[in-house]
Tab-separated table of C-alpha atoms in Angstrom:
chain	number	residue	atom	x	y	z
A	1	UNK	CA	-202.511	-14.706	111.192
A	2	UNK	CA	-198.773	-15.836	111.681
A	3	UNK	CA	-195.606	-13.300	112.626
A	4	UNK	CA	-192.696	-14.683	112.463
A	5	UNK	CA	-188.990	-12.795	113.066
A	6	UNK	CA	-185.554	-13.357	111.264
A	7	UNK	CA	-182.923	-12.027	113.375
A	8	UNK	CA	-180.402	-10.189	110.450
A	9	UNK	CA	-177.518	-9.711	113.609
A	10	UNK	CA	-177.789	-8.711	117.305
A	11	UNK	CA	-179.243	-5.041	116.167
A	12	UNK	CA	-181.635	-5.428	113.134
A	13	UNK	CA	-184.209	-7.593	112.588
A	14	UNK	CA	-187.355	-8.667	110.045
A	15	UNK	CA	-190.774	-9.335	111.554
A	16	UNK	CA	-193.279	-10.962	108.590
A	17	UNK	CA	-196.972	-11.183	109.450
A	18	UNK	CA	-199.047	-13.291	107.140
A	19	UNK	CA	-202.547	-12.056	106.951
A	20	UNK	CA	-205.324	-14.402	105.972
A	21	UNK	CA	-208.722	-13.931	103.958
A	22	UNK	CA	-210.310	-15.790	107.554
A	23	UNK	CA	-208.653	-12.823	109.278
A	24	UNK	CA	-210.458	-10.191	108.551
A	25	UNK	CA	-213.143	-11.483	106.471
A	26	UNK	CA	-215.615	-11.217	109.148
A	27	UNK	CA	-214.945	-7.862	110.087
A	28	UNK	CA	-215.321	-6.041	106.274
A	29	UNK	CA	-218.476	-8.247	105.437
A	30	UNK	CA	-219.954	-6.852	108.645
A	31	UNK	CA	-218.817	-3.110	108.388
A	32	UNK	CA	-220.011	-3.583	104.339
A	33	UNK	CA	-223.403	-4.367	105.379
A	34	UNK	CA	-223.404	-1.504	108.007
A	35	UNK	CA	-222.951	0.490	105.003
A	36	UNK	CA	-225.386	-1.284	102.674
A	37	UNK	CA	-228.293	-0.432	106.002
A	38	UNK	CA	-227.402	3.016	105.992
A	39	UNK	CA	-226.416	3.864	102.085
A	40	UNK	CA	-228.001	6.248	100.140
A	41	UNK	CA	-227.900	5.524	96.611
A	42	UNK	CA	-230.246	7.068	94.164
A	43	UNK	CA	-232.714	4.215	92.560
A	44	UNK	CA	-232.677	2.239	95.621
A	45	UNK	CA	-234.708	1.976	98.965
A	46	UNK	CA	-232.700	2.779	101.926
A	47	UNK	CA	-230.917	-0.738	103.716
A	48	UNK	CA	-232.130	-2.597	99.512
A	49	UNK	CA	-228.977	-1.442	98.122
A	50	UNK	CA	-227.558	-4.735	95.722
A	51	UNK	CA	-224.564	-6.224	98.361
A	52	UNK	CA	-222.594	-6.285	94.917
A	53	UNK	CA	-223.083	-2.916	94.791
A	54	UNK	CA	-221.879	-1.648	98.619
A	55	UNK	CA	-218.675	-3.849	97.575
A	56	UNK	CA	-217.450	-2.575	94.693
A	57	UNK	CA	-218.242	1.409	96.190
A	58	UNK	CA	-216.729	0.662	99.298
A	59	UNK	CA	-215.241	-2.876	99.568
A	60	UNK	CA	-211.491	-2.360	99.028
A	61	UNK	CA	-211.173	1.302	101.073
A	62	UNK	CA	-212.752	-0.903	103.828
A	63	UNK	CA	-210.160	-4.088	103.278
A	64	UNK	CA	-207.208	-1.776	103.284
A	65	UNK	CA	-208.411	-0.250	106.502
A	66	UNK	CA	-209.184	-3.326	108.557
A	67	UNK	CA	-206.101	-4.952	107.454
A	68	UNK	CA	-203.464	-2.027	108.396
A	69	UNK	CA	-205.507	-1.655	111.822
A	70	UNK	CA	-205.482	-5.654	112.592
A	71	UNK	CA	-201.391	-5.270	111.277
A	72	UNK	CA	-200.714	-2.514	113.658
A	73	UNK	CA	-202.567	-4.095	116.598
A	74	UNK	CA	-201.043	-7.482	115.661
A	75	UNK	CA	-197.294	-5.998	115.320
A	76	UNK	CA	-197.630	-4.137	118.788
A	77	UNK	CA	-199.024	-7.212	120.517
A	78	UNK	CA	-195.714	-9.382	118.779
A	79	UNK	CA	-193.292	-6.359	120.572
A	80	UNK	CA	-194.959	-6.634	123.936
A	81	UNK	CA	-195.316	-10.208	124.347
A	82	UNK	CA	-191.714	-10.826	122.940
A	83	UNK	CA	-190.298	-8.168	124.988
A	84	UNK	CA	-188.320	-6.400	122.035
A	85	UNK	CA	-186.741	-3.009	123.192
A	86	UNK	CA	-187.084	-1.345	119.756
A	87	UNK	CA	-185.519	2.113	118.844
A	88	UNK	CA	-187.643	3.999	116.591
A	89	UNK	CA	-190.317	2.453	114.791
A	90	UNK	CA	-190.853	-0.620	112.933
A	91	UNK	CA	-190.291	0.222	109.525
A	92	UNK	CA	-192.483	-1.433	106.515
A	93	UNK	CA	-190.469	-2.727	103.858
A	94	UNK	CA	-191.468	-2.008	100.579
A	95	UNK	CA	-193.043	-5.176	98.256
A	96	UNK	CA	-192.899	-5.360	94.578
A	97	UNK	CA	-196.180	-6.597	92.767
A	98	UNK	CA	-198.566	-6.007	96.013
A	99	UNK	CA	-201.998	-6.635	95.180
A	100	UNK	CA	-204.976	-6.018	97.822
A	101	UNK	CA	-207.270	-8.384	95.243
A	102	UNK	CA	-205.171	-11.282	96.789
A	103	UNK	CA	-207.228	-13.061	99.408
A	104	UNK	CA	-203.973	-13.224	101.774
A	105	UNK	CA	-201.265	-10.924	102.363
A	106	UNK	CA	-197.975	-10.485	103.901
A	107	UNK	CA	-195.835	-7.483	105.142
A	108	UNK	CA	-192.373	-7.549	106.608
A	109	UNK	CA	-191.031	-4.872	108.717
A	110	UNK	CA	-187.557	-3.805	109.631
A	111	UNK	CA	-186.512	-3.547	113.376
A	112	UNK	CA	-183.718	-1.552	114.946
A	113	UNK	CA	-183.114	-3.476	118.105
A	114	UNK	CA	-181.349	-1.625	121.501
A	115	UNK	CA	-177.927	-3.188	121.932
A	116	UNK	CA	-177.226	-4.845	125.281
A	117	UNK	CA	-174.318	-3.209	127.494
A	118	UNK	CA	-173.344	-3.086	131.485
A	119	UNK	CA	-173.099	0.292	132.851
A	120	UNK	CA	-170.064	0.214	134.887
A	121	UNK	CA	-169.673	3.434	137.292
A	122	UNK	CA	-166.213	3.141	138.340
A	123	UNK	CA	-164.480	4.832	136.131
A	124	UNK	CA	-160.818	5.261	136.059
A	125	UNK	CA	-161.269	8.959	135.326
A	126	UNK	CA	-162.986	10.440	137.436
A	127	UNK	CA	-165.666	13.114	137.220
A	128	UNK	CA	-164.566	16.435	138.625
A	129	UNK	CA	-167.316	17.727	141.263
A	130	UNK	CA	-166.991	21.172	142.240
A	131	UNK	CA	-167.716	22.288	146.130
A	132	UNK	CA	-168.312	26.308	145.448
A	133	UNK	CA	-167.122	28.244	148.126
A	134	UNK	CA	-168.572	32.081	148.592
A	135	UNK	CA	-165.075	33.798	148.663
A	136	UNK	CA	-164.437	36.795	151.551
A	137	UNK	CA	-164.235	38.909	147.885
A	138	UNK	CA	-167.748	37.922	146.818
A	139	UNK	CA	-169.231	38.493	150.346
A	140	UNK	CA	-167.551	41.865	150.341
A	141	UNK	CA	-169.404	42.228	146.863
A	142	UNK	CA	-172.611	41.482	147.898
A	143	UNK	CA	-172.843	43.317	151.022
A	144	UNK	CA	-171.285	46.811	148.707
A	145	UNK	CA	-174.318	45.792	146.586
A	146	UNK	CA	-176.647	45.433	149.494
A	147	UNK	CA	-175.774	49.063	150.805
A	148	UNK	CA	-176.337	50.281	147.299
A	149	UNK	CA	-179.843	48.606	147.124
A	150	UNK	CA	-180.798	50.287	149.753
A	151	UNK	CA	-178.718	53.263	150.046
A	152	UNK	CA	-179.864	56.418	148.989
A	153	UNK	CA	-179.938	58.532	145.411
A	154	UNK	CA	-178.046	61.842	145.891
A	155	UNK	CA	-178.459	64.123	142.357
A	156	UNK	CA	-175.375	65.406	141.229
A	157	UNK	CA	-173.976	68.039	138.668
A	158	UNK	CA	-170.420	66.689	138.077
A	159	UNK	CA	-169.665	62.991	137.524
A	160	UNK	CA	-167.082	61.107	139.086
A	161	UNK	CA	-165.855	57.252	139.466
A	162	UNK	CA	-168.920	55.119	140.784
A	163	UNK	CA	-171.594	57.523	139.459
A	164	UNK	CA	-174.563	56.179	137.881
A	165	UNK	CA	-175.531	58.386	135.016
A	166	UNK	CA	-178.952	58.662	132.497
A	167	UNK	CA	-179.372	60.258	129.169
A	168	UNK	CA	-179.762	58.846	125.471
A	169	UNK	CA	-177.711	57.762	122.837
A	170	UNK	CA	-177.734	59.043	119.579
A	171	UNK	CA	-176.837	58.010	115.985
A	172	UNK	CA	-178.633	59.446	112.876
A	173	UNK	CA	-177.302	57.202	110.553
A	174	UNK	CA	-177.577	53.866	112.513
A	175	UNK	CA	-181.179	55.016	113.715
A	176	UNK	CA	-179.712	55.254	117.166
A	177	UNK	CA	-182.237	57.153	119.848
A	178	UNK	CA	-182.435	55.544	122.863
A	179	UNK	CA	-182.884	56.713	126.343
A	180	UNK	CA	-180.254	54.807	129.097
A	181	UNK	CA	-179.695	54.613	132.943
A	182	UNK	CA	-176.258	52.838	133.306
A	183	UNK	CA	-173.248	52.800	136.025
A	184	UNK	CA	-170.225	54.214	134.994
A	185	UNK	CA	-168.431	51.015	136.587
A	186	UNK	CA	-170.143	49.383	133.928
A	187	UNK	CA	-167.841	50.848	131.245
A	188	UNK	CA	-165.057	48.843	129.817
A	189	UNK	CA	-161.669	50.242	130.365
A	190	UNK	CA	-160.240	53.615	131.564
A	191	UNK	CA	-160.339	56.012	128.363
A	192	UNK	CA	-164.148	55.244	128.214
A	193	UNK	CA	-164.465	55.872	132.146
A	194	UNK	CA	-162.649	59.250	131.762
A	195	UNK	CA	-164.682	60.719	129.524
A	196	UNK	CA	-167.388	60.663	131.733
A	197	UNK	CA	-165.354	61.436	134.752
A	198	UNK	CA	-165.678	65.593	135.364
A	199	UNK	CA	-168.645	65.498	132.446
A	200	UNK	CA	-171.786	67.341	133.351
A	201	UNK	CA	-175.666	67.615	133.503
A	202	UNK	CA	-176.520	68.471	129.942
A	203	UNK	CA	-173.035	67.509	128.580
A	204	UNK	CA	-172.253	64.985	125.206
A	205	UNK	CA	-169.974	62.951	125.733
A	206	UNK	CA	-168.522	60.897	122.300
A	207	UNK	CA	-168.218	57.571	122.274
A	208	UNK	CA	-167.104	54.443	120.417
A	209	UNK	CA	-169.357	51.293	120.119
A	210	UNK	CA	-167.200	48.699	119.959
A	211	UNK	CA	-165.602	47.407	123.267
A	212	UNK	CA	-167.665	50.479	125.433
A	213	UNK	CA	-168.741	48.164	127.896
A	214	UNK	CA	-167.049	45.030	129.764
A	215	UNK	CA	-170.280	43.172	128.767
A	216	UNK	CA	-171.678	43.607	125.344
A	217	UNK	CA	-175.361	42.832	126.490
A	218	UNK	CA	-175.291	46.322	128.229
A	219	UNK	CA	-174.542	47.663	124.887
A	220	UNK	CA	-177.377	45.479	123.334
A	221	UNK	CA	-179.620	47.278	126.459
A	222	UNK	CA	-178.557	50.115	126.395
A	223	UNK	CA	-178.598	50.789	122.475
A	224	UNK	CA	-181.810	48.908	122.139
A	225	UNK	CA	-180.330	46.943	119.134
A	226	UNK	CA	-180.112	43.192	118.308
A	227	UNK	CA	-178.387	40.758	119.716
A	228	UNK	CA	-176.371	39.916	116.709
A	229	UNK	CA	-175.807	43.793	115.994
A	230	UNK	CA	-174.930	44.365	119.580
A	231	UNK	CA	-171.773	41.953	118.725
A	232	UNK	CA	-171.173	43.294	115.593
A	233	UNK	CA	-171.387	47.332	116.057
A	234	UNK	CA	-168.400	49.028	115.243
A	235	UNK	CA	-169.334	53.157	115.053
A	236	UNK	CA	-169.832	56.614	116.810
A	237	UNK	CA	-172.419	57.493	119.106
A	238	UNK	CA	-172.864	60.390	121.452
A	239	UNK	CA	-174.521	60.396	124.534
A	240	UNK	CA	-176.120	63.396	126.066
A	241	UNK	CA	-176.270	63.370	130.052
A	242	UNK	CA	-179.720	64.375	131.354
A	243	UNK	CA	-178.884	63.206	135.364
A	244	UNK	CA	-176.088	62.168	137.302
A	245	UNK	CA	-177.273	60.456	140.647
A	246	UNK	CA	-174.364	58.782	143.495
A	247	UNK	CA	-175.849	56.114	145.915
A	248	UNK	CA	-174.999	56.831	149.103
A	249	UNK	CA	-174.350	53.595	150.813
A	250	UNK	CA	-176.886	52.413	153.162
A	251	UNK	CA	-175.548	52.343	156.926
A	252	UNK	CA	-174.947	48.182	157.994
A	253	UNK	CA	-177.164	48.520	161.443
A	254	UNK	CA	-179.924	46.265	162.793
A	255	UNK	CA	-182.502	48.674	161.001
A	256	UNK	CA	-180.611	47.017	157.366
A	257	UNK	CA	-180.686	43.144	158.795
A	258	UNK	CA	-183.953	43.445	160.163
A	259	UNK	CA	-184.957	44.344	156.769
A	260	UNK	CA	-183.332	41.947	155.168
A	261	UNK	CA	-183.484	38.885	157.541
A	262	UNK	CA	-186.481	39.586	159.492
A	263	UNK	CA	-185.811	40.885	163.172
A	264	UNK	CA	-183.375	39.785	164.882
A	265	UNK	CA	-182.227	37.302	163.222
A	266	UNK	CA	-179.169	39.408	162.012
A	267	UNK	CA	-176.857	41.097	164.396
A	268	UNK	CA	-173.826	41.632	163.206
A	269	UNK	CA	-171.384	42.254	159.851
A	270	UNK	CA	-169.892	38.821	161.000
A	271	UNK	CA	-173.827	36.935	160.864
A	272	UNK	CA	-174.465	38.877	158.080
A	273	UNK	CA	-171.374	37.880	156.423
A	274	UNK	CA	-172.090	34.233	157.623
A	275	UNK	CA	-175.673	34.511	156.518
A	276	UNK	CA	-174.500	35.369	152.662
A	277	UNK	CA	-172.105	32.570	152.679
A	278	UNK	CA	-175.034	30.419	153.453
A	279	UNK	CA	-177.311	31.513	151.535
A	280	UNK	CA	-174.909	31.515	148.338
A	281	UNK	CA	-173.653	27.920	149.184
A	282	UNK	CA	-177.309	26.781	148.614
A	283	UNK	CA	-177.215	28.352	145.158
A	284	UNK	CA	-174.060	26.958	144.139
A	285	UNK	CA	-175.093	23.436	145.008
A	286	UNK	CA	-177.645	23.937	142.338
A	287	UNK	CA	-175.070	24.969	139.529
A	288	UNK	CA	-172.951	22.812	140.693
A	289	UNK	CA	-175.230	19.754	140.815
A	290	UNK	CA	-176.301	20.463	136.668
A	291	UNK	CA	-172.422	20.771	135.637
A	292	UNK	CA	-171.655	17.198	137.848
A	293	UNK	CA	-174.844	15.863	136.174
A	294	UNK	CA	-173.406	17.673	132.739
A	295	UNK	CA	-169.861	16.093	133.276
A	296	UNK	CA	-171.117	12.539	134.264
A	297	UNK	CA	-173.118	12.419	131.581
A	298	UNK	CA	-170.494	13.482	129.477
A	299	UNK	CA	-168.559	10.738	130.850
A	300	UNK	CA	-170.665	7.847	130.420
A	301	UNK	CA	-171.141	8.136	126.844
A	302	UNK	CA	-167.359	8.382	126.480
A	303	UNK	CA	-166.414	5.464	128.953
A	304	UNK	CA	-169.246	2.806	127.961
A	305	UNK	CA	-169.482	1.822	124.036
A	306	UNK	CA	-171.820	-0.609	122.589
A	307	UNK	CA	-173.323	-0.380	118.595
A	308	UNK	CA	-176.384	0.769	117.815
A	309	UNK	CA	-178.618	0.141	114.120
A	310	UNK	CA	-176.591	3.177	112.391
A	311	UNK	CA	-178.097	2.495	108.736
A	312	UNK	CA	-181.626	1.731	110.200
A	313	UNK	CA	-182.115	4.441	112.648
A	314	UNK	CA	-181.128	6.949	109.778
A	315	UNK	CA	-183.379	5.475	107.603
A	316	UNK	CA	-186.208	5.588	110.477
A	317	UNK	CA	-185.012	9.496	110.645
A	318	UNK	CA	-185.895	9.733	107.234
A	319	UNK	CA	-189.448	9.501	108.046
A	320	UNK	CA	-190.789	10.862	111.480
A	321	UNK	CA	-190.785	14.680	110.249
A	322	UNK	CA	-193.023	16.744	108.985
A	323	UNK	CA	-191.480	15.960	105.829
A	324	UNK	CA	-189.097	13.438	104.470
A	325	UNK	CA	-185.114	13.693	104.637
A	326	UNK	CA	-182.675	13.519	101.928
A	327	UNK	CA	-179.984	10.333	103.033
A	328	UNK	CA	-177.561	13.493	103.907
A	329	UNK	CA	-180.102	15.322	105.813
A	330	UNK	CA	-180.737	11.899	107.395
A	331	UNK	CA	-176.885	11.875	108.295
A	332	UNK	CA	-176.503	14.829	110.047
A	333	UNK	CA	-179.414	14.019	112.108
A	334	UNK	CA	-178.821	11.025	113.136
A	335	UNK	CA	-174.931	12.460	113.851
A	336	UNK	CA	-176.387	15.534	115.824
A	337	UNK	CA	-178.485	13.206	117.697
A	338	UNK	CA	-176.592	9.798	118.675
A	339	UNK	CA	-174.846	11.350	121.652
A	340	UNK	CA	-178.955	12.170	123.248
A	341	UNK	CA	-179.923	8.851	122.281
A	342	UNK	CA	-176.519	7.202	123.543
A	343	UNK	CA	-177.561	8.481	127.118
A	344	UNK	CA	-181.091	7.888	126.892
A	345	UNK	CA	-179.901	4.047	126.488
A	346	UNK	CA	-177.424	4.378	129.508
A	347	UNK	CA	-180.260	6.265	131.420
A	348	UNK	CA	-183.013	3.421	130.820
A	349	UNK	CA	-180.132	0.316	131.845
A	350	UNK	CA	-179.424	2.705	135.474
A	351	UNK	CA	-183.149	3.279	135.886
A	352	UNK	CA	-184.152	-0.204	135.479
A	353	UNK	CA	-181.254	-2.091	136.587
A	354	UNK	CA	-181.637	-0.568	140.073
A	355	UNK	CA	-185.522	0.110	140.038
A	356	UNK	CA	-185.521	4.389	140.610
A	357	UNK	CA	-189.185	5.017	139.966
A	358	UNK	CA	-191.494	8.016	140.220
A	359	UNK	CA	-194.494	7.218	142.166
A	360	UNK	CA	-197.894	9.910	142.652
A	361	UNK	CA	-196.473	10.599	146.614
A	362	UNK	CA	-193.212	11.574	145.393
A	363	UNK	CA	-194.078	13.757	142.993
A	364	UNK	CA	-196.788	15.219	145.138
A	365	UNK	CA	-194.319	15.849	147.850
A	366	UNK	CA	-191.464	17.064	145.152
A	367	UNK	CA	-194.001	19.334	143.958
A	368	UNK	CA	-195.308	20.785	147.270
A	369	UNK	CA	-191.236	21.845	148.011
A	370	UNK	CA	-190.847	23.753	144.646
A	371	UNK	CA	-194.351	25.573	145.095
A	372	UNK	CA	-192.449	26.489	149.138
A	373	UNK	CA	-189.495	27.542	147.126
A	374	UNK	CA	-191.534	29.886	144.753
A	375	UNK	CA	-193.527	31.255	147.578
A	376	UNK	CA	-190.341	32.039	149.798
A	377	UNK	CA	-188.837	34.330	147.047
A	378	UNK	CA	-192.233	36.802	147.583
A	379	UNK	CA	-191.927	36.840	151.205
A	380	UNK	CA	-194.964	33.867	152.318
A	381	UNK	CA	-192.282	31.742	154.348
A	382	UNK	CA	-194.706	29.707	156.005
A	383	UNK	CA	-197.818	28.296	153.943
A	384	UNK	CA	-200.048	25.992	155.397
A	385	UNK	CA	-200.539	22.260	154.237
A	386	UNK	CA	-204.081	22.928	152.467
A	387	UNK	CA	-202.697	26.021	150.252
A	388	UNK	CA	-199.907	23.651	149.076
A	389	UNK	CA	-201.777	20.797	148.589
A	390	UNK	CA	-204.708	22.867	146.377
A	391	UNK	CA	-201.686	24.159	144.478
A	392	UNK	CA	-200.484	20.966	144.092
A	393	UNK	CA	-203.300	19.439	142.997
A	394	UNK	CA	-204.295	22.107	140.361
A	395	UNK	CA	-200.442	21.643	138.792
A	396	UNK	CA	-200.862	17.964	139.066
A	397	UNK	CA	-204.188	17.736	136.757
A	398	UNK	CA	-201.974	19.270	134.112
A	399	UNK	CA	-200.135	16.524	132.032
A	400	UNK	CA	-197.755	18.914	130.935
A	401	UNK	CA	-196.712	19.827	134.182
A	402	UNK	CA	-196.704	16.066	135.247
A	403	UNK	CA	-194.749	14.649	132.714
A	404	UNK	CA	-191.883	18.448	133.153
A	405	UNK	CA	-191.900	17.491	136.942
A	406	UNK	CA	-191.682	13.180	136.916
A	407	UNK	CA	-188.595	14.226	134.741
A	408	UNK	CA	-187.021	16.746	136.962
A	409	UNK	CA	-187.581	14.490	140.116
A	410	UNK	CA	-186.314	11.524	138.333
A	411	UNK	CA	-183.145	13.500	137.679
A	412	UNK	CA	-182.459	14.182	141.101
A	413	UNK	CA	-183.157	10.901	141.680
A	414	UNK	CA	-180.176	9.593	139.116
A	415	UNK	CA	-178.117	12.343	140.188
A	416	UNK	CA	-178.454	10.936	143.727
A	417	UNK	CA	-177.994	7.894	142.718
A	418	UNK	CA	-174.687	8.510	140.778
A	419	UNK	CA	-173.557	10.508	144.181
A	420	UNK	CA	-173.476	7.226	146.104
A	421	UNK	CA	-172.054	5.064	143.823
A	422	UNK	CA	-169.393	6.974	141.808
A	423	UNK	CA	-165.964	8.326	143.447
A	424	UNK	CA	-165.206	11.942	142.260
A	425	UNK	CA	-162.058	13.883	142.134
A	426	UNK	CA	-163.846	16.734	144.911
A	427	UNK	CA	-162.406	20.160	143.989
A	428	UNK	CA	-163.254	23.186	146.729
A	429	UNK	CA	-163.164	26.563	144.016
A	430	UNK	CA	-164.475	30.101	144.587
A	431	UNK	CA	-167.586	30.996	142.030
A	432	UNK	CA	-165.034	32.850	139.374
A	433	UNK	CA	-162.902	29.571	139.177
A	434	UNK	CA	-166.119	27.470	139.059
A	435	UNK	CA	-166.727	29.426	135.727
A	436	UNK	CA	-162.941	29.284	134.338
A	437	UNK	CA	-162.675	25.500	134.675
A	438	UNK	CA	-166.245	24.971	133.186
A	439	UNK	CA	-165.600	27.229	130.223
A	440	UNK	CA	-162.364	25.515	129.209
């Protein structure tokens, strides 16, 4: 057997492997008389069939099979040995007048070949990272919606401003029949909050569809409709008030933080107040962290160019589906997809340039601090070493879960990484201008 490679440029290449009859001769006559032991053919004793025979039923089925697995072994070998970083998959090139009765054969293959770049990190523009602050607004928020959590129901007959109210919607035509519990600070804008405003128990109130609440998910809830409809819904419905309930807010003493915190540990409105900042500061270093890793990402592609095999990777597209691509389809794949597979190129150079690996300990301990984080959320603050390392171990015999988690660890990992070695533009915003300047 001989492979040899023509290089066409720096990104596409042709790898021929000559096959010989002394290659694989061996093999087929000794799976043929395998078969010829074991074939039953009528007229003939069991292991007599005529080895004439045995190759002419089975010989060239056999041939073709030997020689594609000693190609694909033999082409896989040539990539590892030469250290090729391939994208896609070889690809076989097709050969006029092929004919498996020849006693030697040879096959050429197309290659797609990963360009080589330098990732360079200092950038001249550089990524915004956003330090959310909890705002003495949002604090206020969440401590009104604290007191409401746990404040009491108080059944009314009359509505007013703050009121939650329940009762169904109705629409013959638009098959419309839905029972609702919604607050009337829910409502978008002041002519829909006045007609609830003085309404009573038993009351129908008439309502338009369209622009009835300040989100249109509530409407989507509320209705019970589609998604798509909820967007699109432009008509009358009534709503007929079965209960009107006001939350009394719930008093901010130690018998609220104790509940809350745990006793003690909360004394005041000025440590609770502290102890929501804190808390929310930990959640926006979370959103935070994906939109830097969003932006830098974003960035890279933009700042660092190289080519890549355009005509053979959409040709290679062509193929991997279920089922084969028209050269358009192929296109707007490949177009779709270049920006994913320009930062899977940038991510592989950053990994391996500066060695960030995954080892079993560091995903063992990665995955002992997410089960912690689960188990805080239902109250079990403190679980001992053996429960998270049974846990642990049943998640870890799960490839799935391995190969979800390596990922996730090995992002922190490169987002870390990026941290130390990139200079951003640091921008301290409350939570609603965190959301403006991402949705621009």
């Amino acid at each position: 057997m001989n492979i040899t490679r023509e290089n066409i440029d720096d990104l596409n290449a042709v790898v021929k492997v000559d096959i010989a009859k002394e290659d694989y001769e061996g093999k087929v006559d000794k799976i043929l008389k395998d078969y010829r032991k074991n074939a039953n053919i009528p007229g003939f004793r069991k292991g007599h069939v005529p080895m004439g025979m045995v190759k002419k039923q089975y010989g060239q089925a056999v041939l073709v099979d030997e020689v594609n697995k000693m190609l694909q072994d033999a082409l896989n070998k040539y990539l590892t040995e030469e250290k090729l970083d391939v994208l896609g998959n070889p690809l076989p090139k097709e050969q006029e007048n092929f004919n498996w009765d020849n006693d030697t054969y040879s096959f050429e293959f197309e290659l797609g070949l990963a360009p080589e770049f330098d990732v360079n990190l200092d950038l001249k523009d550089p990524v915004t990272k956003y330090n959310i602050v909890a705002d003495e607004k949002m604090v206020n928020n969440q401590i009104e919606n604290i007191q409401k959590q746990y404040g009491k129901i108080k059944t009314k007959e009359v509505a007013e401003e703050g009121d939650t109210v329940a009762g169904t919607f109705k629409n013959e035509e638009e098959n419309i029949e839905k029972e609702a519990t919604f607050e009337l600070s829910k409502l978008k804008g002041k002519r829909n909050l006045n007609k609830f405003v003085g309404a009573k128990v038993g009351d129908t109130v008439s309502l338009k569809t369209k622009d009835l609440f300040e989100d249109v998910h509530d409407l989507q809830h509320n209705l019970g409709i589609e998604h798509d409809r909820a967007h699109e819904l432009d008509t009358d419905v009534e709503f007929i008030i079965s209960e009107i309930n006001e939350r009394e807010l719930a008093d901010l003493d130690q018998e609220l933080f104790d509940k809350l915190f745990g006793e003690g540990k909360v004394k005041s409105v000025t440590e609770l107040k502290d102890k929501i900042k804190e808390d929310a500061a930990k959640q926006f270093v979370q959103q935070s962290d994906q939109q830097l890793m969003n932006d830098i990402t974003e960035k890279l592609i933009e700042n660092i160019q190289f080519e890549l095999p355009k005509e053979f990777l959409q040709k290679w597209i062509q193929t991997v589906g279920e089922k084969p691509l028209t050269d358009e389809e192929a296109v707007e794949e490949y177009n779709n997809s270049e920006k994913g597979l320009r930062y899977q190129l940038i991510e592989g150079k950053v990994v391996n340039d500066n060695e960030l690996t995954v080892d079993f300990n560091d995903l063992k301990e990665f995955t002992g601090e997410r089960i912690k984080e689960q188990m805080a959320q239902f109250g079990q603050t403190n679980p001992s070493q053996k429960e998270l390392d049974d846990i642990s171990a049943r998640i870890l015999s799960n490839q799935d879960e391995v190969k979800r988690l390596s990922e996730q660890l090995m992002n922190e990992k490169l987002l870390k990484f990026y941290k130390e070695n990139m200079k951003f533009n640091e921008k301290e915003v409350t939570y609603e201008e965190f959301v403006k300047a991402i949705s621009k």
